[in-house]
Coordinates of C-alpha atoms in Angstrom, one line a residue:
Chain A
M6 CA -2.2 18.1 -13.0
K7 CA -4.9 18.8 -12.2
I8 CA -7.8 16.3 -13.5
D9 CA -11.5 18.4 -13.8
P10 CA -14.4 15.2 -14.0
K11 CA -16.0 17.8 -16.2
T12 CA -14.3 16.9 -19.1
F13 CA -14.9 13.3 -17.8
V14 CA -17.7 13.9 -21.1
K15 CA -16.4 14.1 -23.2
D16 CA -13.2 11.9 -22.7
Y17 CA -14.7 8.9 -22.3
Q18 CA -17.6 10.0 -24.9
L19 CA -20.2 9.3 -22.3
N20 CA -23.1 11.6 -24.0
V21 CA -23.1 8.8 -26.7
C22 CA -24.5 6.5 -24.0
I23 CA -28.0 5.2 -25.1
Q24 CA -28.5 3.6 -21.9
C25 CA -29.4 -0.3 -23.2
G26 CA -28.2 -1.7 -20.2
T27 CA -26.0 -4.0 -22.1
C28 CA -22.9 -2.7 -19.9
T29 CA -24.6 -3.5 -16.7
G30 CA -26.3 -6.6 -17.7
G31 CA -22.2 -8.6 -19.0
C32 CA -20.7 -6.6 -15.0
P33 CA -19.2 -9.7 -13.4
V34 CA -19.6 -7.9 -10.0
K35 CA -23.1 -7.1 -10.9
F36 CA -24.1 -9.1 -7.8
R37 CA -21.7 -8.7 -6.0
S38 CA -21.2 -4.9 -5.5
P39 CA -23.4 -1.5 -5.4
L40 CA -21.6 -0.7 -8.9
N41 CA -24.6 -0.3 -11.8
M42 CA -22.0 1.3 -15.3
R43 CA -25.5 2.1 -16.9
R44 CA -26.2 4.1 -13.9
L45 CA -22.4 5.9 -13.4
V46 CA -22.6 7.5 -16.9
R47 CA -25.9 8.6 -17.2
Q48 CA -25.9 10.4 -14.1
S49 CA -21.9 12.0 -14.4
H50 CA -22.8 12.7 -17.8
I51 CA -26.4 14.9 -16.5
E52 CA -24.4 16.5 -13.2
T53 CA -22.8 19.1 -13.6
D54 CA -20.1 18.5 -11.5
P55 CA -20.0 14.7 -11.1
S56 CA -17.6 15.1 -8.5
P57 CA -19.7 13.9 -5.2
L58 CA -20.8 10.6 -7.3
F59 CA -16.5 9.1 -7.2
K60 CA -16.9 9.5 -3.4
R61 CA -18.4 5.6 -3.4
P62 CA -16.5 2.4 -3.0
E63 CA -18.3 0.3 -5.7
L64 CA -16.5 2.1 -7.3
W65 CA -13.2 0.2 -6.4
A66 CA -15.2 -2.9 -7.4
C67 CA -14.6 -3.0 -11.0
T68 CA -12.3 -5.8 -11.4
T69 CA -11.2 -3.8 -14.9
C70 CA -12.1 -6.9 -17.9
S71 CA -13.6 -4.6 -19.9
T72 CA -16.8 -6.6 -20.4
C73 CA -18.9 -3.7 -20.4
S74 CA -17.2 -1.3 -22.7
L75 CA -16.3 -4.2 -25.6
R76 CA -19.9 -5.0 -25.8
C77 CA -21.6 -1.3 -25.4
P78 CA -22.8 -0.9 -29.0
A79 CA -22.0 2.5 -28.4
G80 CA -19.1 2.9 -27.7
V81 CA -18.9 4.8 -25.1
K82 CA -15.1 4.0 -22.6
N83 CA -16.5 2.7 -20.0
V84 CA -13.3 1.0 -18.1
E85 CA -11.6 4.3 -19.6
F86 CA -14.0 6.0 -17.4
I87 CA -13.9 4.2 -14.0
M88 CA -9.6 4.4 -14.5
G89 CA -10.1 8.3 -14.9
I90 CA -11.8 8.4 -11.7
R91 CA -9.5 6.2 -10.3
N92 CA -6.9 8.5 -11.5
Y93 CA -9.0 11.1 -10.4
L94 CA -9.1 10.4 -7.2
A95 CA -5.2 8.8 -6.6
N96 CA -4.1 12.5 -7.5
K97 CA -6.4 13.5 -4.4
G98 CA -5.4 11.1 -2.2
E99 CA -7.9 9.0 -1.7
V100 CA -7.9 5.4 -2.7
P101 CA -8.8 3.2 -0.2
S102 CA -5.2 2.3 2.3
T103 CA -4.8 -1.4 0.8
I104 CA -4.2 0.5 -2.4
R105 CA -2.1 3.5 -1.5
D106 CA 0.1 0.6 0.3
A107 CA 0.2 -0.9 -3.4
L108 CA 1.2 1.9 -4.5
E109 CA 3.6 3.1 -2.9
N110 CA 5.2 -0.5 -2.4
T111 CA 5.5 0.5 -7.0
F112 CA 7.5 2.9 -6.7
L113 CA 9.9 2.1 -4.2
Q114 CA 10.6 -1.9 -4.8
G115 CA 9.0 -2.2 -8.0
N116 CA 5.9 -4.6 -6.9
P117 CA 3.3 -3.6 -5.2
W118 CA 4.0 -6.3 -2.5
G119 CA 6.3 -4.2 -1.2
R120 CA 8.5 -7.0 -1.7
F121 CA 12.4 -7.1 -1.2
R122 CA 13.6 -5.6 -4.6
D123 CA 17.7 -7.3 -5.0
R124 CA 15.0 -10.7 -4.4
R125 CA 13.6 -10.5 -7.4
A126 CA 15.0 -13.2 -9.4
D127 CA 15.5 -15.0 -5.8
W128 CA 13.6 -18.1 -8.1
A129 CA 15.6 -18.5 -11.5
K130 CA 18.6 -19.2 -8.7
D131 CA 19.9 -22.4 -9.7
L132 CA 18.1 -22.7 -13.0
G133 CA 20.9 -22.0 -15.3
V134 CA 18.5 -19.3 -16.7
K135 CA 20.3 -16.5 -18.7
I136 CA 20.0 -12.5 -17.0
L137 CA 20.4 -9.8 -19.9
G138 CA 22.9 -8.0 -19.2
E139 CA 25.6 -10.6 -17.9
A140 CA 24.8 -13.1 -21.1
T141 CA 22.9 -12.1 -24.7
T142 CA 20.1 -13.3 -26.1
E143 CA 17.7 -12.5 -28.3
T144 CA 14.5 -12.9 -26.3
L145 CA 13.3 -11.3 -23.2
L146 CA 11.1 -13.5 -20.6
Y147 CA 9.0 -11.1 -19.1
V148 CA 8.4 -12.6 -16.0
G149 CA 6.4 -10.3 -14.2
C150 CA 5.4 -9.6 -10.4
A151 CA 3.3 -11.8 -8.9
P152 CA 5.3 -15.0 -10.8
S153 CA 8.4 -13.2 -9.7
Y154 CA 7.1 -13.5 -5.7
D155 CA 4.4 -14.8 -5.1
P156 CA 5.7 -19.1 -4.1
R157 CA 2.4 -20.4 -6.0
V158 CA 2.6 -18.4 -9.4
Q159 CA 6.9 -19.7 -9.7
T160 CA 5.8 -22.9 -9.8
V161 CA 4.5 -21.4 -13.0
S162 CA 7.7 -19.3 -14.2
T163 CA 9.9 -22.8 -12.9
A164 CA 7.2 -25.1 -15.1
L165 CA 8.1 -22.7 -18.3
V166 CA 11.9 -22.5 -18.5
K167 CA 11.5 -26.3 -18.3
I168 CA 9.1 -26.2 -21.2
F169 CA 11.8 -23.7 -22.4
Q170 CA 15.0 -24.5 -22.1
K171 CA 13.7 -28.5 -23.2
A172 CA 12.9 -27.4 -26.7
D173 CA 16.3 -25.4 -26.6
F174 CA 14.9 -21.7 -26.3
D175 CA 16.8 -19.5 -25.7
F176 CA 15.5 -17.0 -24.0
G177 CA 17.1 -14.6 -21.4
I178 CA 15.6 -12.6 -18.4
L179 CA 16.0 -9.1 -16.9
G180 CA 16.6 -10.5 -13.0
K181 CA 16.5 -7.9 -10.4
K182 CA 16.7 -4.6 -12.7
E183 CA 13.0 -6.1 -13.5
S184 CA 10.4 -3.7 -12.8
C185 CA 6.2 -3.7 -12.1
C186 CA 4.5 -3.5 -16.0
G187 CA 2.0 -0.9 -14.0
N188 CA -0.6 -3.0 -15.5
E189 CA -2.6 -2.8 -12.9
I190 CA -1.1 0.0 -11.0
R191 CA -2.4 2.5 -14.2
R192 CA -6.0 0.3 -13.2
M193 CA -5.4 1.5 -9.8
G194 CA -5.9 4.9 -10.6
E195 CA -2.0 5.5 -10.8
Q196 CA -1.3 7.0 -14.0
A197 CA 1.3 9.3 -13.7
L198 CA 3.5 6.4 -11.8
F199 CA 2.2 3.6 -14.9
K200 CA 4.4 6.4 -17.3
K201 CA 7.5 6.5 -15.2
L202 CA 7.2 2.7 -15.2
A203 CA 6.3 2.4 -19.5
K204 CA 9.4 4.7 -19.5
D205 CA 11.9 3.0 -17.6
N206 CA 11.0 0.0 -18.6
T207 CA 11.2 0.4 -22.6
N208 CA 14.6 2.5 -22.0
L209 CA 16.0 -1.2 -20.7
F210 CA 14.1 -3.0 -23.4
K211 CA 15.8 -1.1 -25.5
K212 CA 19.2 -1.3 -23.5
S213 CA 19.4 -5.1 -23.4
G214 CA 19.1 -5.0 -27.1
I215 CA 16.0 -7.4 -27.4
K216 CA 14.1 -8.0 -30.0
R217 CA 11.7 -9.8 -29.4
I218 CA 9.8 -10.2 -25.8
I219 CA 7.5 -13.1 -23.7
T220 CA 5.5 -12.5 -21.1
I221 CA 3.9 -14.8 -18.5
S222 CA 1.2 -12.6 -17.4
P223 CA -2.0 -11.4 -19.5
H224 CA -2.1 -7.9 -17.3
C225 CA 2.0 -7.4 -18.9
F226 CA 1.5 -8.7 -21.8
N227 CA -1.5 -6.3 -22.6
A228 CA 0.1 -3.3 -21.2
L229 CA 3.0 -3.7 -22.8
K230 CA 1.8 -4.6 -26.2
N231 CA -1.6 -2.5 -26.2
E232 CA 0.1 0.1 -23.5
Y233 CA 3.9 1.5 -23.9
P234 CA 3.7 4.4 -26.2
D235 CA 7.4 3.8 -26.8
L236 CA 8.5 -0.1 -27.4
D237 CA 8.4 -1.5 -30.7
I238 CA 9.3 -4.3 -29.4
P239 CA 6.8 -7.3 -30.3
V240 CA 5.2 -8.6 -27.6
Q241 CA 3.8 -11.9 -26.9
H242 CA 1.8 -14.0 -24.5
Y243 CA 3.7 -17.2 -23.6
T244 CA 0.7 -19.4 -24.8
Q245 CA 1.6 -18.4 -28.1
V246 CA 4.8 -18.8 -27.8
I247 CA 4.3 -22.9 -26.2
A248 CA 1.8 -23.0 -29.7
E249 CA 4.5 -22.1 -31.8
L250 CA 8.0 -24.7 -30.6
I251 CA 4.2 -27.2 -30.9
E252 CA 3.6 -26.3 -34.2
T253 CA 6.9 -26.5 -35.4
G254 CA 7.8 -30.2 -33.3
K255 CA 10.4 -28.0 -31.2
L256 CA 8.8 -29.5 -28.4
K257 CA 7.7 -32.7 -27.3
M258 CA 5.2 -33.7 -24.8
P259 CA 5.8 -37.5 -24.1
K260 CA 3.7 -38.6 -21.1
E261 CA 0.7 -39.2 -21.4
L262 CA -1.6 -37.1 -19.1
N263 CA -5.5 -38.9 -18.5
I264 CA -6.6 -35.8 -17.3
P265 CA -10.6 -34.0 -17.8
V266 CA -9.6 -30.4 -17.9
T267 CA -11.2 -27.0 -19.1
Y268 CA -9.8 -23.4 -19.6
Q269 CA -10.8 -20.5 -17.9
D270 CA -9.9 -17.6 -20.5
P271 CA -8.5 -15.0 -19.1
C272 CA -10.1 -11.3 -19.7
F273 CA -7.2 -9.8 -20.5
L274 CA -5.3 -12.4 -23.0
G275 CA -8.9 -13.6 -24.3
K276 CA -11.6 -11.7 -23.9
Q277 CA -9.2 -7.7 -24.3
N278 CA -6.5 -9.2 -26.8
Q279 CA -8.1 -12.5 -29.4
V280 CA -5.6 -14.7 -28.0
F281 CA -8.5 -17.7 -27.9
D282 CA -7.3 -20.1 -29.7
E283 CA -3.5 -20.2 -29.1
P284 CA -4.3 -22.6 -25.4
R285 CA -6.2 -24.0 -26.6
K286 CA -4.0 -25.4 -28.9
I287 CA -1.6 -26.4 -26.5
L288 CA -4.3 -28.4 -23.9
T289 CA -5.4 -30.0 -27.6
S290 CA -1.7 -31.5 -28.8
I291 CA -1.6 -32.9 -24.7
P292 CA -1.5 -36.4 -25.2
G293 CA -3.9 -38.1 -23.3
L294 CA -6.1 -34.7 -22.0
E295 CA -10.1 -34.6 -22.4
F296 CA -10.5 -31.6 -23.0
A297 CA -14.4 -29.9 -22.5
E298 CA -15.9 -26.8 -22.5
M299 CA -17.5 -24.8 -20.2
E300 CA -21.1 -23.3 -22.0
R301 CA -19.1 -19.4 -21.4
S302 CA -16.4 -19.6 -22.5
K303 CA -13.3 -16.9 -25.3
Q304 CA -16.0 -13.6 -25.4
R305 CA -17.8 -14.8 -22.4
S306 CA -15.5 -16.6 -20.0
L307 CA -16.3 -15.2 -16.1
C308 CA -14.3 -13.0 -14.7
C309 CA -12.3 -14.4 -11.5
E310 CA -12.3 -10.9 -10.1
G311 CA -8.5 -11.1 -9.9
G312 CA -8.0 -8.0 -12.2
G313 CA -7.5 -3.7 -11.4
G314 CA -6.4 -4.0 -8.6
R315 CA -8.9 -6.5 -7.2
M316 CA -5.8 -8.0 -6.4
W317 CA -4.9 -5.5 -3.5
A318 CA -8.4 -4.5 -2.2
E319 CA -10.2 -5.4 0.4
G320 CA -14.3 -5.9 0.2
G321 CA -16.0 -4.0 -1.8
T322 CA -17.8 -7.1 -3.4
E323 CA -20.4 -9.9 -1.3
G324 CA -21.6 -12.9 -1.6
T325 CA -21.0 -15.6 -4.0
R326 CA -17.3 -15.1 -5.8
N327 CA -17.3 -15.1 -9.4
G328 CA -14.0 -17.8 -8.9
E329 CA -16.7 -20.3 -6.2
I330 CA -19.3 -20.4 -9.6
R331 CA -15.7 -20.7 -12.1
V332 CA -15.2 -23.9 -10.3
R333 CA -18.4 -25.0 -9.2
E334 CA -19.2 -24.4 -13.6
A335 CA -15.9 -26.4 -14.6
F336 CA -16.4 -29.5 -11.5
A337 CA -20.0 -30.2 -13.4
L338 CA -18.5 -30.2 -16.6
G339 CA -17.1 -33.6 -14.8
A340 CA -13.4 -30.7 -16.0
K341 CA -10.0 -33.1 -12.7
V342 CA -8.0 -29.7 -14.1
L343 CA -9.4 -26.1 -14.8
A344 CA -6.5 -24.6 -16.3
T345 CA -5.6 -21.0 -17.3
S346 CA -2.6 -19.0 -17.8
C347 CA -3.3 -16.3 -16.1
P348 CA -1.2 -15.9 -12.4
F349 CA -4.4 -13.9 -11.1
C350 CA -6.7 -16.2 -12.2
L351 CA -4.6 -19.3 -11.2
L352 CA -4.4 -17.5 -7.3
T353 CA -8.2 -16.6 -7.2
L354 CA -9.5 -19.5 -8.5
E355 CA -7.6 -22.3 -6.4
D356 CA -8.9 -20.2 -3.2
A357 CA -12.3 -20.6 -4.4
V358 CA -11.5 -24.6 -5.2
K359 CA -10.9 -24.5 -1.0
I360 CA -13.6 -22.1 -0.2
V361 CA -16.4 -24.6 -1.9
G362 CA -14.4 -27.2 -0.3
L363 CA -13.1 -29.4 -3.7
T364 CA -9.3 -29.5 -2.7
D365 CA -9.3 -33.4 -3.6
Q366 CA -11.9 -32.9 -6.5
I367 CA -10.8 -30.6 -8.4
A368 CA -7.0 -28.4 -8.9
V369 CA -6.2 -25.3 -10.6
K370 CA -3.6 -25.2 -13.1
D371 CA -1.6 -22.9 -15.1
I372 CA -1.5 -24.5 -18.8
A373 CA 2.4 -24.7 -18.4
E374 CA 2.4 -26.8 -15.3
L375 CA 0.3 -29.1 -18.0
V376 CA 3.0 -28.8 -20.6
S377 CA 5.5 -29.3 -17.7
E378 CA 4.1 -32.0 -16.4
T379 CA 4.4 -34.6 -19.5
M380 CA 8.2 -34.2 -19.8
D381 CA 8.7 -35.2 -16.3
Chain B
M28 CA -1.4 27.4 14.1
N29 CA 1.4 27.5 13.1
I30 CA 3.4 24.0 13.2
A31 CA 7.1 22.8 12.7
V32 CA 7.1 18.7 12.1
C33 CA 10.1 17.0 12.4
V34 CA 10.3 13.9 10.4
K35 CA 13.5 11.5 8.6
R36 CA 14.4 10.1 5.7
I37 CA 15.6 6.5 7.0
P38 CA 16.4 3.3 4.7
K39 CA 13.9 0.4 4.2
T40 CA 15.3 -3.1 6.2
A41 CA 11.8 -5.0 5.9
E42 CA 12.5 -8.4 4.1
A43 CA 15.8 -6.4 3.1
D44 CA 18.8 -8.9 3.0
I45 CA 21.2 -6.9 5.9
F46 CA 24.5 -7.0 5.2
I47 CA 26.9 -5.1 7.5
E48 CA 29.5 -2.5 7.1
K49 CA 33.6 -3.7 6.7
D50 CA 34.1 -1.3 9.4
G51 CA 31.2 -3.1 11.7
T52 CA 29.5 0.4 12.3
D53 CA 26.7 0.4 10.7
I54 CA 24.8 -1.6 8.0
K55 CA 25.3 -1.1 4.2
K56 CA 22.7 1.0 2.9
D57 CA 23.7 1.3 -0.8
H58 CA 21.5 -1.3 -2.3
L59 CA 18.2 -0.5 0.2
V60 CA 15.3 2.0 -0.8
F61 CA 15.3 4.9 1.6
H62 CA 11.4 6.4 2.4
L63 CA 10.0 9.3 5.3
N64 CA 10.2 7.7 8.6
D65 CA 6.7 5.7 9.1
W66 CA 5.5 7.9 12.3
D67 CA 6.9 10.8 11.4
G68 CA 4.4 10.5 8.3
Y69 CA 1.2 10.1 10.4
A70 CA 3.2 13.7 12.2
V71 CA 2.8 15.3 9.1
R72 CA -0.8 14.0 7.9
E73 CA -2.0 15.5 11.5
A74 CA 0.0 18.8 10.6
A75 CA -2.3 18.9 7.7
L76 CA -5.8 18.2 9.1
L77 CA -5.0 21.1 11.7
K78 CA -4.0 23.2 9.2
E79 CA -7.3 22.8 7.6
K80 CA -9.1 23.3 10.7
Y81 CA -7.5 25.8 12.4
G82 CA -5.5 27.1 9.6
G83 CA -1.8 28.7 9.5
E84 CA 1.5 27.0 8.2
V85 CA 2.7 23.3 8.5
T86 CA 6.5 23.7 8.2
V87 CA 8.6 20.4 8.1
I88 CA 12.2 20.3 8.8
T89 CA 15.2 18.2 9.2
V90 CA 18.5 17.0 9.8
G91 CA 20.8 14.9 7.2
P92 CA 22.2 14.9 3.5
E93 CA 21.2 16.4 0.2
E94 CA 19.4 12.9 0.2
S95 CA 16.5 14.4 2.5
K96 CA 14.9 16.3 0.5
E97 CA 13.1 13.4 -1.4
V98 CA 11.3 13.1 1.6
L99 CA 10.4 16.8 2.2
T100 CA 9.5 16.8 -0.9
R101 CA 6.8 14.0 0.4
C102 CA 6.1 15.9 2.6
L103 CA 5.5 19.0 0.6
A104 CA 3.2 17.1 -1.7
M105 CA 1.2 15.9 1.8
G106 CA 0.5 19.8 2.8
A107 CA 3.7 21.6 4.0
D108 CA 3.8 24.8 2.8
R109 CA 7.4 25.1 3.9
A110 CA 10.8 22.6 4.5
L111 CA 14.0 23.3 5.9
R112 CA 17.2 21.2 5.7
I113 CA 20.3 21.1 7.9
E114 CA 23.4 19.9 6.8
G115 CA 24.3 18.4 10.2
P116 CA 27.1 15.7 11.1
P117 CA 27.0 12.4 10.1
T118 CA 25.6 11.3 13.5
Q119 CA 23.2 8.5 14.2
D120 CA 23.0 10.8 18.0
G121 CA 19.4 11.7 19.0
H122 CA 20.1 14.5 21.8
L123 CA 22.8 16.2 19.2
I124 CA 19.5 15.6 16.7
A125 CA 17.4 17.4 18.9
K126 CA 19.4 20.1 19.9
I127 CA 20.1 21.1 16.1
L128 CA 16.4 21.4 15.5
A129 CA 16.3 23.1 18.7
E130 CA 18.5 26.2 17.6
S131 CA 17.1 26.0 14.6
I132 CA 13.3 26.3 16.1
K133 CA 14.0 28.6 19.0
N134 CA 13.8 31.4 17.1
Q135 CA 11.2 30.9 14.8
S136 CA 7.1 31.1 17.1
F137 CA 5.9 27.4 16.4
D138 CA 1.9 26.4 17.7
L139 CA 2.9 23.5 18.2
I140 CA 6.1 20.7 17.0
L141 CA 5.6 17.5 16.2
T142 CA 8.2 15.0 16.1
G143 CA 7.3 10.4 15.2
V144 CA 7.4 8.9 18.6
Q145 CA 10.5 7.6 17.7
A146 CA 12.6 6.2 14.1
E147 CA 12.1 2.7 11.9
D148 CA 15.7 2.8 11.4
D149 CA 17.2 3.0 15.2
N150 CA 13.7 3.2 17.1
C151 CA 15.8 5.5 20.4
G152 CA 12.6 7.9 20.6
Q153 CA 15.2 10.5 22.0
V154 CA 14.5 13.6 19.8
G155 CA 10.9 14.5 20.4
V156 CA 11.6 14.5 24.4
S157 CA 14.7 16.2 24.0
L158 CA 14.1 18.6 21.9
A159 CA 10.8 19.4 24.4
Q160 CA 12.9 20.0 27.5
M161 CA 15.5 22.2 25.1
L162 CA 13.5 24.4 24.4
G163 CA 11.6 24.4 27.5
L164 CA 8.5 23.5 26.3
P165 CA 5.4 21.1 27.4
H166 CA 5.5 18.3 25.5
A167 CA 3.1 14.8 25.8
A168 CA 5.3 12.1 23.7
I169 CA 3.0 8.7 21.6
V170 CA -0.3 10.7 20.8
T171 CA -3.2 9.5 19.6
H172 CA -5.7 12.6 19.4
I173 CA -5.2 16.4 20.2
E174 CA -7.9 18.7 20.5
I175 CA -6.9 22.3 20.0
N176 CA -8.8 24.4 22.5
G177 CA -7.9 28.5 22.3
D178 CA -3.8 28.4 23.5
K179 CA -4.6 25.1 24.8
A180 CA -4.1 21.2 23.2
K181 CA -6.4 18.5 24.5
V182 CA -4.0 15.3 23.8
K183 CA -5.2 11.4 24.5
R184 CA -1.6 9.8 25.2
E185 CA -0.9 5.3 24.4
L186 CA -0.6 3.8 27.5
E187 CA 0.9 0.7 28.2
G188 CA -2.0 -1.7 28.6
G189 CA -4.7 -0.5 25.9
I190 CA -4.8 2.7 28.2
D191 CA -6.0 5.7 27.2
E192 CA -4.5 9.0 29.4
V193 CA -6.2 12.4 28.9
T194 CA -3.4 15.5 28.7
E195 CA -4.1 19.5 28.6
L196 CA -0.6 21.1 27.3
K197 CA -0.1 25.0 27.0
L198 CA 0.7 25.9 23.4
P199 CA 3.1 25.5 22.2
A200 CA 4.1 22.4 23.2
V201 CA 5.9 19.5 21.7
L202 CA 4.6 16.2 20.9
T203 CA 5.3 13.3 19.8
I204 CA 2.8 11.4 17.3
Q205 CA 1.7 7.8 17.0
T206 CA 0.6 5.8 14.1
G207 CA -2.7 5.5 14.2
I208 CA -3.6 8.4 15.4
N209 CA -4.9 10.0 11.1
E210 CA -5.6 7.7 8.4
P211 CA -2.1 8.6 5.2
K212 CA -3.5 9.9 2.4
Y213 CA -1.7 8.3 -1.2
V214 CA 0.9 10.4 -2.5
S215 CA 0.6 10.0 -6.3
L216 CA 3.5 10.5 -8.1
A217 CA 1.8 13.8 -10.0
A218 CA 1.8 15.4 -6.3
L219 CA 5.7 14.5 -6.3
L220 CA 6.4 16.0 -9.0
E221 CA 4.4 19.1 -8.8
A222 CA 6.2 19.4 -4.8
E223 CA 9.4 19.3 -6.2
D224 CA 9.1 22.8 -8.3
K225 CA 8.2 24.1 -4.6
E226 CA 11.3 25.6 -2.9
I227 CA 13.6 23.2 0.3
K228 CA 15.4 25.8 2.0
D229 CA 19.2 24.9 2.7
L230 CA 21.4 25.4 6.2
G231 CA 23.9 25.0 7.4
M232 CA 25.0 24.6 11.3
E233 CA 26.6 28.2 11.3
E234 CA 24.0 29.2 10.1
I235 CA 21.7 28.3 12.7
G236 CA 24.9 28.9 15.5
F237 CA 27.0 26.4 15.5
T238 CA 29.6 28.6 14.7
S239 CA 32.7 26.2 17.4
G240 CA 31.3 23.2 15.6
V241 CA 29.4 20.2 17.8
S242 CA 30.5 18.2 20.0
V243 CA 29.3 13.9 19.3
D244 CA 28.1 12.3 22.7
T245 CA 27.7 9.1 21.2
K246 CA 29.5 7.2 18.6
I247 CA 28.0 3.9 17.2
D248 CA 31.6 1.1 18.5
Q249 CA 29.4 -2.3 16.5
V250 CA 26.5 -3.2 14.9
F251 CA 25.7 -7.5 15.2
F252 CA 23.2 -10.1 14.4
P253 CA 21.5 -10.8 17.2
P254 CA 22.9 -14.0 18.3
V255 CA 21.4 -16.9 16.3
G256 CA 19.3 -18.7 19.7
K257 CA 19.4 -22.0 20.4
M258 CA 15.3 -23.1 20.8
A259 CA 14.5 -23.0 16.8
E260 CA 14.5 -25.6 14.6
M261 CA 13.4 -25.3 11.1
L262 CA 12.0 -28.1 10.3
K263 CA 12.9 -29.9 6.6
G264 CA 10.5 -31.2 3.4
N265 CA 7.4 -31.0 1.5
P266 CA 4.3 -29.7 3.5
E267 CA 3.1 -33.2 3.9
E268 CA 6.9 -33.6 6.1
V269 CA 7.0 -31.1 7.6
V270 CA 3.0 -31.7 9.4
T271 CA 3.6 -34.9 10.3
Q272 CA 7.1 -33.6 12.1
L273 CA 5.2 -30.1 13.6
T274 CA 2.7 -32.4 14.8
E275 CA 5.1 -35.2 16.6
I276 CA 6.6 -31.8 18.0
I277 CA 3.5 -30.5 18.9
K278 CA 2.0 -34.0 20.6
K279 CA 5.4 -34.2 22.5
K280 CA 5.8 -30.5 24.2
K281 CA 1.8 -31.6 25.0
G282 CA 3.1 -33.8 27.4

């Protein structure tokens, strides 16, 4: 399918732009790259053939956090526009080499890191987790790529299993049959591969007879909930499930955690999907935990820069990382733990803690890890 | 400039769990994913770049089973114009593969024949140079740069110690292509689906002239894992314990 950039004005409503600059004003990478959304929209609108504009490397700096399109008062589809440009480039084969490898890996092995497909469920080997197909259950824990393979994020997966098991909550995983959800794949421009993953995963979910899906990553949550065209099974993020378990009294947290904690809203959970309350409800229910809110939170939360394929991009940005800014904000607040509920936030913020040299002052933890600590 | 590129479909074994078949002559492959040999990918991309510069046609050829069509489709999506699959005998014999390729190429007029330096599975590096010998054509192996000047090709070859050798060959010639000669483009799923509509020609051994069968000169008796070395020691424990043990070892070795 050939993509004609001349249709972008209509496709992404570039002609309704009033040049107010709200998009660029809220962009989390505007100080880190030459990406200027207001200028891009304007130039793409007035050029007869905008395709030469799309050769600019800064188009790969966008994290697809969606602050611009959510704040746009006129209704320009800024982030869809960026994804459209990337789709145009991907179809021509013109993507940065690290993005190329991530896309090829997903096509072959079902995950962007190219890890061996058969090892996807190795993390769950000795945990007594039901594997769909071998056992039956109505609830699927869709694990996702980073929680399956990344050693740091695997601890979130195992913490979540422990929580569910302690609460007698019945669930299963797909094991090595699970494939990438495609959220980042779509954002890196591979719309056709995303459609294939969505179709294959939807068929697999339907065949497994499940009635409910829980995701670990907000990125998987977003794809499954909003972008799978034929999926009619309800999807929840795990924080929503834990909050329910706490509310219904099924989950007990016996141990006190006497630590000051603040929370980073992941873009794909918070501003894009309006899940703000459940993570806070969990944190404030943990006995002893002192919760404090950072000045920029909820809709105004600062993107960690892990989305939009940035986990597989190299360079393209310079200067202080948003993660460093965020860690310093949390530290200034007196927090000993910067909590989050997203694998990418966890990785980018933990890197940032090391960069700013605060490893013995502040830790980055997933909410599931904190809840699990109350059960030791 | 008409170019032939010889390619191979191979299993991806990096990170995979490897098991040996019961008869001991091969590894198990049913749980592995297959792809275009890395070196061949660079060769196809180089052919597409030469076509952009000098015009002509790119033909990709493979000797292999029906499943090999998937790598030919990828090559067509990468810019090849024609694709040919030869249903050869199941063999790892590079000499025989070269013979089959030579038979299928000898009556066609190509200015340039490219192969990868070697294949990721057996790493023999035989086919390209054997093919040149059989076709009676000049060749250069481990090529990292190509320039065409009239009926000559000036090429850079990668030698040991980071040295480049510059050689001039008269065309037609056979070149075996080293990784890094170019930057392979991403092949999108949309491009692959489009390429699936292009024709892939299938030929049997008899159709290319092997009427009385072929002799296989190389037979694999046994494959086995490399023996575990005695020098390796796996340190056990949490990161702190491992670091303590490791520093002790380094201190001791340092004397």
